[in-house]
Amino acid sequence: MTDHVQAAVIGGGIVGCSVLDALARRGWTEVLLLEKRELTSGSTWHAAGNTTFFGHYASITRLYVDSVAAYLRAEQETGQPVGFHPAGSLRLATSERELAAYRSLKPMYQAMGVPYHVIDPDAVKQVHPLLETGNLLGAAHTPTDGHVDSSGATHALAQAARKRGAEIRRQCPVQAIARDGERWRLETPKGDVTADHVVLACSFWARELAAPLGLNLPIYPLQHHEVITDSVPELEALDFEVPTVRDPWAPSNTRQEGHGFLCGVYESEPEFWATDGIPPDFAEELLPPDTERLEPHLLKVMERMPAFGHAGIKTVNNGPIGYAPDGCPLLGPVESHPGLWLATAFPVGIGTGGGSGGFLADWMVDGKAPYDLPIVHPSRFSNDLSRDACLAMIAETYRQGYSMPTDR
Ligand SMILES: Cc1cc2nc3c(=O)[nH]c(=O)nc-3n(C[C@H](O)[C@H](O)[C@H](O)COP(=O)(O)OP(=O)(O)OC[C@H]3O[C@@H](n4cnc5c(N)ncnc54)[C@H](O)[C@@H]3O)c2cc1C
């Protein structure tokens, strides 16, 4: 049996569920999400859930801000908790250049109505008493962001979409997509589906799915480590949750997890994974951790946060993240293939996924982007970018961590 829908979304991570929810909210109820395994099966289930309002690129701040709003709205609509901890974030500065860049962003946050302060090292110490502030000149403080439960947020979006009439088919891999007259045809083991619009929200799997259409999507999986510690007495002694720290000097983000720390590390020599193709049986898996590689980075985190150095390490997770060369998502239409849309290559999909669903749905429904955001447009990369060029650019983007490149 062939079903026909207005839009078929491929991939049930946080991004696909967000697109589905946003389309349903815009009144497209003939929408279907196809997930090859279970919701959150890809990178989403093991993400740390950080949802800062100060990400890698200032120009996509609105996607970050709209994401937390989308998760909280879905929680309210469905009763599914998203586990939002509004502990705030600090983005540290050890140079005048960083501090000046942070100050220059203030009007943007004011215009968005988002609390944002550039504070001195004494104030940093008050907000986060466990930080060594010796080499700090200050920090940007976004006191109302924080972190969510990534799976909880995904399920809340999925439930909100279902309540508006959207359908989700789990254990239903899309094996091929092809143009069929005015429509798209999606092959699945449970029968074909036709759709006016197709959204590829399947992270690094999108590359292989799109290849038979003549598309060379510049997205490859990179390994990313996070370290979770045991409880530490210094955190147990506080009567508040410390904010997440993003530190360009020790490229990492570190937040409180219970009474321990959760630290995501940006390595200087990142490793890729499965660049020749994703193993067909890869599912809900982590990659073997490499603590030796992490050691020099963790030593710097310990210098910044001595309590981190006293903590026993409970878990080290290494998971793949789909990256585009500039570390921004591919979000928008594939202009050479009418009706085909990308919502993929999200390195911080929890931070930006909620807002990106709304951004893409508005574009699909209204026929134009809700606001100008060329930094995410899929057409910014040429279709003949070589694999080696892509990998070199991704590695460079990743190793920059939280530095403030002039063009961001
Ligand atoms: C250790 C670690 C920590 C992280 N921490 C954070 C964090 O704190 N904050 C943050 O913002 N991000 C974080 N991330 C990144 C985050 O996990 C990703 O950006 C996000 O999960 C991407 O979501 P997605 O929906 O695009 O992709 P995925 O979650 O990978 O979902 C893609 C889905 O598509 C499905 N699929 C694939 N092919 C097909 C097909 N042919 N048919 C049907 N379905 C298909 C897959 O099964 C999968 O469920 C972290 C990542 C790692 C590895």
mmCIF file of N, CA and C in Angstrom, residues 27 37 44 105 127 138 141 158 173 209 211 229 231 246 290 333 351-352 356 374 390:
data_model
loop_
_atom_site.group_PDB
_atom_site.id
_atom_site.type_symbol
_atom_site.label_atom_id
_atom_site.label_comp_id
_atom_site.label_asym_id
_atom_site.label_seq_id
_atom_site.Cartn_x
_atom_site.Cartn_y
_atom_site.Cartn_z
ATOM 1 N N GLY A 27 0.013 23.646 10.947
ATOM 2 C CA GLY A 27 -1.223 23.187 10.312
ATOM 3 C C GLY A 27 -1.043 22.097 9.279
ATOM 4 N N ARG A 37 14.927 2.889 13.556
ATOM 5 C CA ARG A 37 14.916 2.072 14.771
ATOM 6 C C ARG A 37 13.935 2.680 15.776
ATOM 7 N N THR A 44 21.283 11.390 19.497
ATOM 8 C CA THR A 44 20.517 12.139 20.500
ATOM 9 C C THR A 44 20.538 11.490 21.873
ATOM 10 N N LEU A 105 28.345 41.687 21.528
ATOM 11 C CA LEU A 105 27.121 40.907 21.293
ATOM 12 C C LEU A 105 25.938 41.378 22.136
ATOM 13 N N VAL A 127 29.550 33.472 40.780
ATOM 14 C CA VAL A 127 28.586 32.631 40.056
ATOM 15 C C VAL A 127 29.042 31.173 40.063
ATOM 16 N N GLY A 138 37.466 37.934 32.318
ATOM 17 C CA GLY A 138 36.029 38.051 32.537
ATOM 18 C C GLY A 138 35.308 36.917 31.841
ATOM 19 N N HIS A 141 27.992 35.914 30.629
ATOM 20 C CA HIS A 141 27.115 35.110 31.478
ATOM 21 C C HIS A 141 25.701 35.161 30.913
ATOM 22 N N ALA A 158 7.859 14.787 19.990
ATOM 23 C CA ALA A 158 7.154 13.739 19.233
ATOM 24 C C ALA A 158 5.688 13.634 19.699
ATOM 25 N N PRO A 173 12.951 1.822 8.273
ATOM 26 C CA PRO A 173 14.034 2.506 7.562
ATOM 27 C C PRO A 173 13.624 2.923 6.154
ATOM 28 N N LEU A 209 22.005 8.384 1.819
ATOM 29 C CA LEU A 209 20.634 8.371 1.283
ATOM 30 C C LEU A 209 20.511 9.335 0.096
ATOM 31 N N ALA A 211 23.065 10.349 -1.898
ATOM 32 C CA ALA A 211 24.057 10.143 -2.959
ATOM 33 C C ALA A 211 23.432 9.690 -4.283
ATOM 34 N N THR A 229 31.953 12.437 36.034
ATOM 35 C CA THR A 229 32.690 12.090 37.251
ATOM 36 C C THR A 229 31.738 11.633 38.362
ATOM 37 N N SER A 231 30.491 12.019 42.364
ATOM 38 C CA SER A 231 30.163 13.210 43.160
ATOM 39 C C SER A 231 31.438 13.792 43.753
ATOM 40 N N ARG A 246 32.012 27.228 29.407
ATOM 41 C CA ARG A 246 32.639 27.002 28.089
ATOM 42 C C ARG A 246 33.936 27.792 28.082
ATOM 43 N N ASP A 290 38.885 6.812 24.140
ATOM 44 C CA ASP A 290 40.347 6.856 24.111
ATOM 45 C C ASP A 290 40.813 7.900 25.124
ATOM 46 N N PRO A 333 16.248 24.282 1.841
ATOM 47 C CA PRO A 333 15.924 23.506 0.628
ATOM 48 C C PRO A 333 17.167 23.095 -0.146
ATOM 49 N N GLY A 351 21.075 21.866 21.463
ATOM 50 C CA GLY A 351 21.079 23.320 21.626
ATOM 51 C C GLY A 351 20.286 24.048 20.553
ATOM 52 N N THR A 352 20.313 23.530 19.307
ATOM 53 C CA THR A 352 19.681 24.284 18.213
ATOM 54 C C THR A 352 18.507 23.557 17.539
ATOM 55 N N SER A 356 15.468 25.052 15.208
ATOM 56 C CA SER A 356 15.659 24.761 13.783
ATOM 57 C C SER A 356 14.405 24.147 13.164
ATOM 58 N N PRO A 374 21.909 32.953 6.097
ATOM 59 C CA PRO A 374 22.688 32.256 5.053
ATOM 60 C C PRO A 374 23.682 31.252 5.611
ATOM 61 N N CYS A 390 36.725 18.357 2.801
ATOM 62 C CA CYS A 390 35.677 18.383 3.838
ATOM 63 C C CYS A 390 36.251 17.998 5.204
#
